[in-house]
Amino acid sequence: QVSGHVPSLRSWLSLQLCGACDTGVQRLTNLMESMAVSTSAAGAEESDRNVPRICGVCGDKATGFHFNAMTCEGCKGFFRRSMKRKANFTCPFSGNCKITKDNRRHCQACRLKRCVDIGMMKEFILTDEEVQRKKDLIQKRKVEEAQREAQRPRLSEEQNQLIATLVEAHHKTYDESYSDFSRFRPPVRQGPVTRSASRAASLHSLSDTSSDSFSHSPESTDMKLMNFSSIMMMYQEQSSSPESSEEGSSHLSMLPHLADLVSYSIQKVIGFAKMIPGFRELTAEDQIALLKSSAIEVIMLRSNQSFSLEDMSWSCGSPDYKYCVNDITKAGHTLELLEPLIRFQVGLKKLNLHEEEHVLLMAICLLSPDRPGVQDHARVESLQDRLSETLQAYIRVNHPGGRLLYAKMIQKLADLRSLNEEHSKQYRSLSFQPEHSTQLTPLVLEVFGSEVS
Ligand SMILES: [Zn+2]
Ligand SMILES: [Zn+2]
């Protein structure tokens, strides 16, 4: 039996391949010839058995189809290497060595011939490598995607909770139906009839130009100046009207209604503040100090929700509760406050803040550690820092193109400080006149009052 010779082949071959023994070569060749016949017959039988997992080249255990034929890993690698090197082997024997698992390394020429005979094709090497390359590429993309996913900024559970709390607090304290407004003392838009009419007309044209200028070229200084001068003209027209017109211009017809509106808004701001995590843990004194100094700023911020760029006014439901600049002048405020206030409202509106950003900005405004009268600076600051970090993280994650948004929002807080200052000035002069201060509510008097808790 041929198989009986196989174990000795290895030792024979090692002698032969080093070329040490000529007689060995001859004997080996004879042996191999006789074996080749018997195994090719066996190979034919095997291939009938529905693709056995046996290498078609050497008979070793096959690992699958490689380059179009069932082979072992060894013969797969051999075929690939040979093709790549464009190797040109020569059989040292008679050119038809029988290749087995044990001798397959000994005659490359016949091993390669066998490879081709059983159908291995170099075209499949390219295909397989292409497949591998694609697999690698897919894998690489998966890894990159996973890395991106891992690096993507995220909001922590705590930050998400904070935002949810603030949004809920805002919903509970800001009624978009404005149905409570009917309980305020009613708005009275009377005034010297002719002047009122002309003012309304000029305001109307002002609204048109300003909405245009703001929406098309917000940075245009010319347009701003034009707006400003038209507002100033209106204002001068108004203030030049003699104090002596019938009822006297000291009668501020919108004051009762707007005082009630502001008083109501202060209550809502207090309600909102109390729901900001950490606020109620502050001392009562610090809570009061924060509220007293920020209330008007938060009111200005939250009023942006009803502010409309189309007509530069605050629309709170019915036409009765639609407030334009002129209405507010009838509550004692001058354009030194109203002009920058309108500009502020326009700028804020144009930031197109998400509700989450809007509520965070209000909370950040409320928890400013540098307000007069604040004792526990560090504590307020750490609460504000947490809010600021959450806002920045929110913008990074959820506001595409919001690279500069945080800075713009912080600028709005600076604008609010000067608006606050101007408001205080105007409030003081108003409250010094008893006929006006009696129109205010106790809450307004307390919150806007100058005495520091
Ligand atoms: Zn093999
Ligand atoms: Zn050979």
XYZ file of C-alpha atoms and ligand atoms in Angstrom:
455
model
C 0.000 0.000 0.000
C 1.206 3.493 -0.946
C 0.257 5.027 2.359
C 2.794 2.737 3.972
C 5.564 4.679 2.267
C 4.382 8.080 3.366
C 5.979 8.325 6.824
C 9.453 7.808 5.370
C 8.965 10.382 2.638
C 9.771 13.277 4.843
C 13.224 12.010 5.683
C 13.786 11.096 2.138
C 12.830 14.469 0.889
C 14.969 16.398 3.265
C 17.947 14.499 1.929
C 16.874 15.012 -1.648
C 16.149 18.731 -1.374
C 19.514 19.572 -0.030
C 20.784 17.814 -3.131
C 23.013 15.561 -1.054
C 21.992 12.277 -2.511
C 21.413 11.490 -6.150
C 20.188 8.013 -5.597
C 17.651 9.331 -3.130
C 16.264 11.578 -5.790
C 15.644 8.771 -8.156
C 13.978 6.570 -5.609
C 11.811 9.407 -4.442
C 10.705 10.209 -7.946
C 9.656 6.670 -8.532
C 7.755 6.637 -5.327
C 5.964 9.834 -6.077
C 4.960 8.715 -9.520
C 3.336 5.629 -8.189
C 1.580 7.645 -5.509
C 0.304 10.278 -7.910
C -1.718 7.687 -9.759
C -3.348 6.262 -6.678
C -4.218 9.621 -5.097
C -5.658 11.185 -8.194
C -8.091 8.321 -8.238
C -8.845 8.874 -4.574
C -9.224 12.620 -5.243
C -11.809 11.986 -7.907
C -13.778 9.852 -5.515
C -13.616 12.539 -2.865
C -14.848 15.338 -5.103
C -17.922 13.244 -5.823
C -18.820 13.392 -2.186
C -20.420 16.802 -2.363
C -17.404 19.027 -1.662
C -15.718 17.457 1.355
C -13.885 19.765 3.718
C -10.588 18.533 2.430
C -7.922 20.568 0.662
C -8.038 19.820 -3.042
C -4.298 20.495 -3.228
C -2.760 18.595 -0.335
C -5.545 16.682 1.362
C -5.251 18.591 4.627
C -8.342 19.819 6.452
C -9.890 22.592 4.323
C -11.176 25.848 5.745
C -13.433 26.774 2.842
C -13.346 28.035 -0.698
C -10.283 30.078 -1.444
C -9.760 31.613 -4.844
C -12.461 29.387 -6.271
C -11.445 26.024 -4.734
C -11.797 24.159 -1.466
C -8.366 24.337 0.177
C -6.557 24.467 3.475
C -5.126 27.716 4.848
C -1.619 26.619 3.897
C -2.396 26.107 0.226
C -4.501 29.283 0.161
C -1.496 31.275 1.391
C 0.858 29.434 -0.932
C -1.305 30.215 -3.950
C -1.655 33.865 -3.035
C 2.060 34.314 -2.376
C 2.987 32.524 -5.575
C 0.652 34.664 -7.641
C 1.825 37.853 -6.026
C 5.463 37.061 -6.541
C 4.665 35.842 -10.059
C 6.863 32.909 -9.050
C 8.136 30.624 -11.731
C 8.797 27.233 -10.111
C 10.507 24.270 -11.608
C 9.886 20.754 -10.439
C 13.109 19.071 -9.424
C 11.475 15.764 -10.205
C 9.420 14.637 -13.134
C 6.812 17.379 -12.933
C 3.951 15.417 -11.462
C 4.706 15.076 -7.741
C 1.816 13.927 -5.644
C 1.178 16.684 -3.059
C 0.224 15.715 0.475
C -0.196 17.522 3.744
C 3.290 16.457 4.785
C 5.239 16.992 1.595
C 3.395 20.011 0.196
C 6.312 22.351 0.946
C 8.755 20.303 -0.990
C 7.751 20.845 -4.592
C 6.334 24.262 -5.204
C 6.000 23.706 -8.929
C 3.710 20.715 -8.617
C 1.843 22.222 -5.693
C 1.065 25.280 -7.787
C 0.149 23.154 -10.777
C -2.232 21.259 -8.513
C -3.716 24.519 -7.333
C -4.479 25.568 -10.909
C -5.743 22.097 -11.792
C -8.388 22.154 -9.098
C -9.563 25.548 -10.335
C -7.783 28.128 -8.190
C -7.639 31.416 -10.108
C -5.527 34.460 -9.561
C -8.481 36.644 -10.515
C -10.058 35.433 -7.294
C -7.125 36.697 -5.285
C -7.961 40.201 -6.390
C -11.598 39.644 -5.644
C -10.889 38.217 -2.225
C -8.540 41.027 -1.400
C -11.098 43.489 -2.590
C -13.613 41.842 -0.300
C -11.164 41.987 2.570
C -10.376 45.600 1.828
C -14.064 46.406 1.908
C -14.504 44.484 5.127
C -11.603 46.402 6.625
C -13.083 49.680 5.427
C -16.456 48.852 6.951
C -14.755 47.859 10.171
C -12.715 51.052 10.150
C -15.849 53.122 9.614
C -17.569 51.297 12.452
C -14.656 52.083 14.740
C -14.614 55.721 13.643
C -18.365 56.008 14.087
C -18.068 54.507 17.559
C -15.312 56.979 18.394
C -17.367 59.904 17.110
C -20.338 58.657 19.094
C -18.193 58.408 22.208
C -16.761 61.896 21.692
C -20.098 63.487 20.821
C -20.943 65.955 23.565
C -23.844 64.807 25.608
C -25.977 66.193 28.359
C -25.597 64.398 31.642
C -28.648 62.920 33.292
C -28.483 65.732 35.832
C -28.369 68.389 33.117
C -31.340 66.884 31.310
C -33.231 66.856 34.577
C -32.334 70.476 35.242
C -33.623 71.548 31.835
C -36.817 69.542 32.255
C -37.403 71.152 35.641
C -36.917 74.668 34.274
C -39.137 74.090 31.238
C -41.850 72.777 33.511
C -41.400 75.712 35.891
C -41.778 78.101 32.979
C -44.929 76.373 31.710
C -46.411 76.626 35.177
C -45.676 80.333 35.424
C -46.197 81.593 31.886
C -49.770 81.398 30.642
C -49.758 81.695 26.875
C -53.489 82.359 26.806
C -52.953 85.542 28.873
C -56.437 84.965 30.297
C -55.530 86.561 33.640
C -55.020 89.930 31.938
C -58.763 90.618 32.130
C -58.442 90.832 35.924
C -56.041 93.785 35.688
C -57.274 97.337 35.795
C -58.226 97.915 32.150
C -55.864 99.525 29.673
C -56.797 103.096 28.769
C -55.202 104.402 25.603
C -56.595 107.917 25.735
C -54.653 111.105 25.307
C -54.855 114.385 23.460
C -56.888 113.166 20.522
C -55.083 114.776 17.615
C -51.640 114.039 18.976
C -52.593 110.501 19.755
C -53.763 109.986 16.190
C -50.620 111.453 14.661
C -48.462 109.481 17.026
C -50.260 106.278 16.157
C -49.713 107.009 12.474
C -46.016 107.701 12.893
C -45.649 104.643 15.053
C -47.272 102.584 12.356
C -44.806 103.730 9.720
C -42.015 103.265 12.207
C -43.062 99.678 12.761
C -42.932 98.987 9.041
C -39.486 100.395 8.519
C -38.041 98.955 11.654
C -39.301 95.456 11.048
C -37.831 95.668 7.586
C -34.519 97.032 8.663
C -34.171 94.574 11.492
C -35.021 91.533 9.479
C -32.916 92.355 6.445
C -29.895 94.121 7.850
C -29.836 93.931 11.617
C -26.359 95.393 11.745
C -27.096 98.322 9.476
C -26.261 101.416 11.438
C -28.097 103.676 9.025
C -31.326 101.883 9.565
C -30.859 101.796 13.295
C -30.222 105.504 13.303
C -33.269 106.036 11.203
C -35.369 104.013 13.600
C -33.931 105.741 16.508
C -34.444 109.213 15.087
C -38.025 108.445 14.130
C -38.665 107.168 17.617
C -37.030 110.253 19.034
C -39.126 112.497 16.826
C -42.230 110.831 18.144
C -40.986 111.206 21.625
C -40.139 114.871 21.234
C -43.476 115.528 19.666
C -45.034 113.900 22.664
C -42.989 115.606 25.327
C -43.171 118.981 23.634
C -46.919 118.791 23.941
C -47.558 121.231 26.740
C -48.134 119.832 30.189
C -51.339 121.814 30.204
C -53.412 119.802 27.713
C -56.863 119.346 29.247
C -56.355 116.486 31.712
C -52.677 117.282 31.971
C -50.000 115.047 30.475
C -49.157 113.901 33.975
C -52.152 111.645 33.669
C -50.666 108.277 32.714
C -53.640 106.414 31.295
C -51.854 103.072 30.864
C -50.198 103.104 34.272
C -52.849 101.186 36.260
C -53.075 98.399 33.702
C -49.339 98.102 33.158
C -48.623 98.326 36.894
C -50.965 95.373 37.374
C -49.296 93.559 34.488
C -45.854 94.109 35.984
C -47.077 93.138 39.459
C -48.552 89.942 38.014
C -45.348 89.232 36.149
C -43.298 89.680 39.329
C -45.446 87.034 41.013
C -44.805 84.683 38.119
C -41.067 85.365 38.196
C -41.036 84.558 41.905
C -42.904 81.329 41.171
C -40.362 80.462 38.476
C -37.402 81.308 40.722
C -38.683 79.071 43.489
C -38.650 76.131 41.102
C -35.025 76.655 40.017
C -33.088 73.820 41.686
C -31.077 75.271 44.557
C -32.861 78.614 44.751
C -34.990 77.763 47.759
C -31.963 76.452 49.631
C -30.515 79.964 49.632
C -31.172 82.187 52.628
C -34.385 84.216 52.485
C -32.272 87.374 52.332
C -30.358 86.166 49.300
C -33.549 85.018 47.577
C -35.022 88.479 48.083
C -31.869 90.257 46.976
C -31.739 88.187 43.775
C -35.406 88.715 43.015
C -35.408 92.438 43.704
C -32.538 93.119 41.372
C -33.352 90.687 38.583
C -37.158 90.764 38.455
C -37.371 93.500 35.821
C -34.698 91.790 33.719
C -36.495 88.455 33.831
C -39.751 90.223 32.954
C -38.046 91.754 29.933
C -36.681 88.335 28.980
C -39.940 86.444 29.352
C -41.919 89.165 27.562
C -39.932 88.295 24.447
C -42.295 85.361 24.042
C -45.153 87.738 23.193
C -43.000 90.211 21.293
C -43.557 90.321 17.558
C -41.032 91.505 14.975
C -43.836 92.285 12.535
C -45.249 95.207 14.476
C -42.629 95.730 17.195
C -45.165 95.210 19.923
C -46.075 92.700 22.622
C -49.243 90.811 21.702
C -50.914 89.122 24.643
C -54.087 87.681 23.225
C -56.809 90.224 22.491
C -56.157 93.600 20.774
C -56.710 95.260 24.173
C -53.600 93.489 25.410
C -51.376 94.379 22.525
C -48.752 96.826 23.757
C -46.745 99.123 21.556
C -44.084 101.651 22.515
C -46.679 104.386 22.708
C -48.705 102.469 25.283
C -45.717 102.178 27.562
C -44.967 105.873 27.322
C -48.464 106.295 28.747
C -47.271 104.463 31.829
C -44.534 106.987 32.460
C -41.590 105.470 30.623
C -39.557 107.412 28.105
C -37.825 106.315 24.967
C -34.522 106.377 26.764
C -35.718 103.053 28.128
C -38.055 101.980 25.351
C -35.753 102.434 22.396
C -33.029 100.135 23.764
C -35.730 97.828 25.094
C -37.212 97.391 21.622
C -33.733 96.888 20.217
C -33.116 94.275 22.901
C -36.381 92.479 22.129
C -35.590 92.412 18.415
C -32.077 91.076 19.004
C -33.300 88.434 21.411
C -36.109 87.363 19.097
C -33.639 86.960 16.265
C -31.555 84.512 18.271
C -34.468 82.102 17.767
C -33.800 80.474 21.108
C -35.157 77.056 21.840
C -37.469 77.044 24.826
C -34.760 75.179 26.763
C -32.289 77.991 26.074
C -34.862 80.650 26.904
C -35.626 79.178 30.323
C -31.942 78.588 31.091
C -31.193 82.216 30.240
C -33.878 83.398 32.652
C -32.515 81.165 35.399
C -28.944 82.335 34.749
C -30.145 85.947 34.914
C -31.893 85.286 38.215
C -28.926 83.560 39.824
C -26.291 86.234 39.234
C -23.958 86.330 42.221
C -22.976 89.967 41.640
C -26.384 91.435 42.519
C -26.394 94.026 45.294
C -27.130 92.577 48.711
C -26.189 88.976 47.932
C -24.368 87.436 50.907
C -23.544 83.880 49.890
C -21.725 84.776 46.708
C -20.041 81.395 46.247
C -23.263 79.453 46.549
C -25.141 81.593 44.039
C -22.167 81.450 41.723
C -22.003 77.674 41.791
C -25.728 77.493 41.022
C -25.243 79.889 38.129
C -22.192 77.966 36.885
C -24.193 74.789 36.768
C -26.852 76.561 34.703
C -24.262 78.087 32.357
C -22.551 74.758 31.797
C -25.882 73.148 31.070
C -26.731 75.908 28.590
C -23.396 75.524 26.810
C -23.755 71.745 26.672
C -27.317 72.094 25.415
C -26.240 74.422 22.608
C -23.364 72.126 21.599
C -25.601 69.096 21.431
C -28.903 70.481 20.209
C -28.338 73.762 18.425
C -26.604 73.200 15.085
C -24.767 76.331 14.014
C -24.963 77.709 17.546
C -21.217 78.175 17.875
C -21.547 81.826 18.898
C -24.965 81.551 20.472
C -23.804 81.274 24.050
C -21.693 84.428 23.731
C -24.620 86.274 22.173
C -26.879 85.176 25.007
C -24.407 86.373 27.596
C -24.272 89.698 25.760
C -28.044 89.910 26.184
C -27.535 89.623 29.942
C -25.178 92.601 29.765
C -27.778 94.565 27.767
C -30.305 93.751 30.477
C -28.097 95.341 33.116
C -28.221 98.722 31.412
C -31.941 98.364 30.713
C -32.370 97.591 34.412
C -30.429 100.706 35.331
C -32.493 102.923 33.066
C -35.700 101.354 34.330
C -34.707 102.002 37.943
C -34.015 105.634 37.114
C -37.377 106.095 35.451
C -39.167 104.118 38.151
C -37.649 106.331 40.851
C -38.800 109.535 39.251
C -42.243 108.045 38.735
C -42.564 106.759 42.272
C -41.569 110.142 43.710
C -44.830 111.523 42.370
C -47.589 110.430 44.753
C -50.311 110.671 42.075
C -48.389 107.938 40.219
C -46.996 105.848 43.038
C -50.505 105.325 44.388
C -51.320 103.572 41.115
C -48.671 100.954 41.778
C -49.229 97.693 43.663
C -47.638 96.824 47.014
C -45.584 94.105 45.335
C -44.238 96.506 42.709
C -43.436 99.037 45.420
C -41.645 96.407 47.434
C -39.681 94.781 44.634
C -38.727 97.959 42.800
C -38.354 99.910 46.032
C -34.844 101.165 46.683
C -34.392 99.899 50.208
C -32.210 96.795 50.180
C -34.097 94.162 52.208
Zn -3.579 22.065 1.134
Zn 7.171 18.348 -8.560
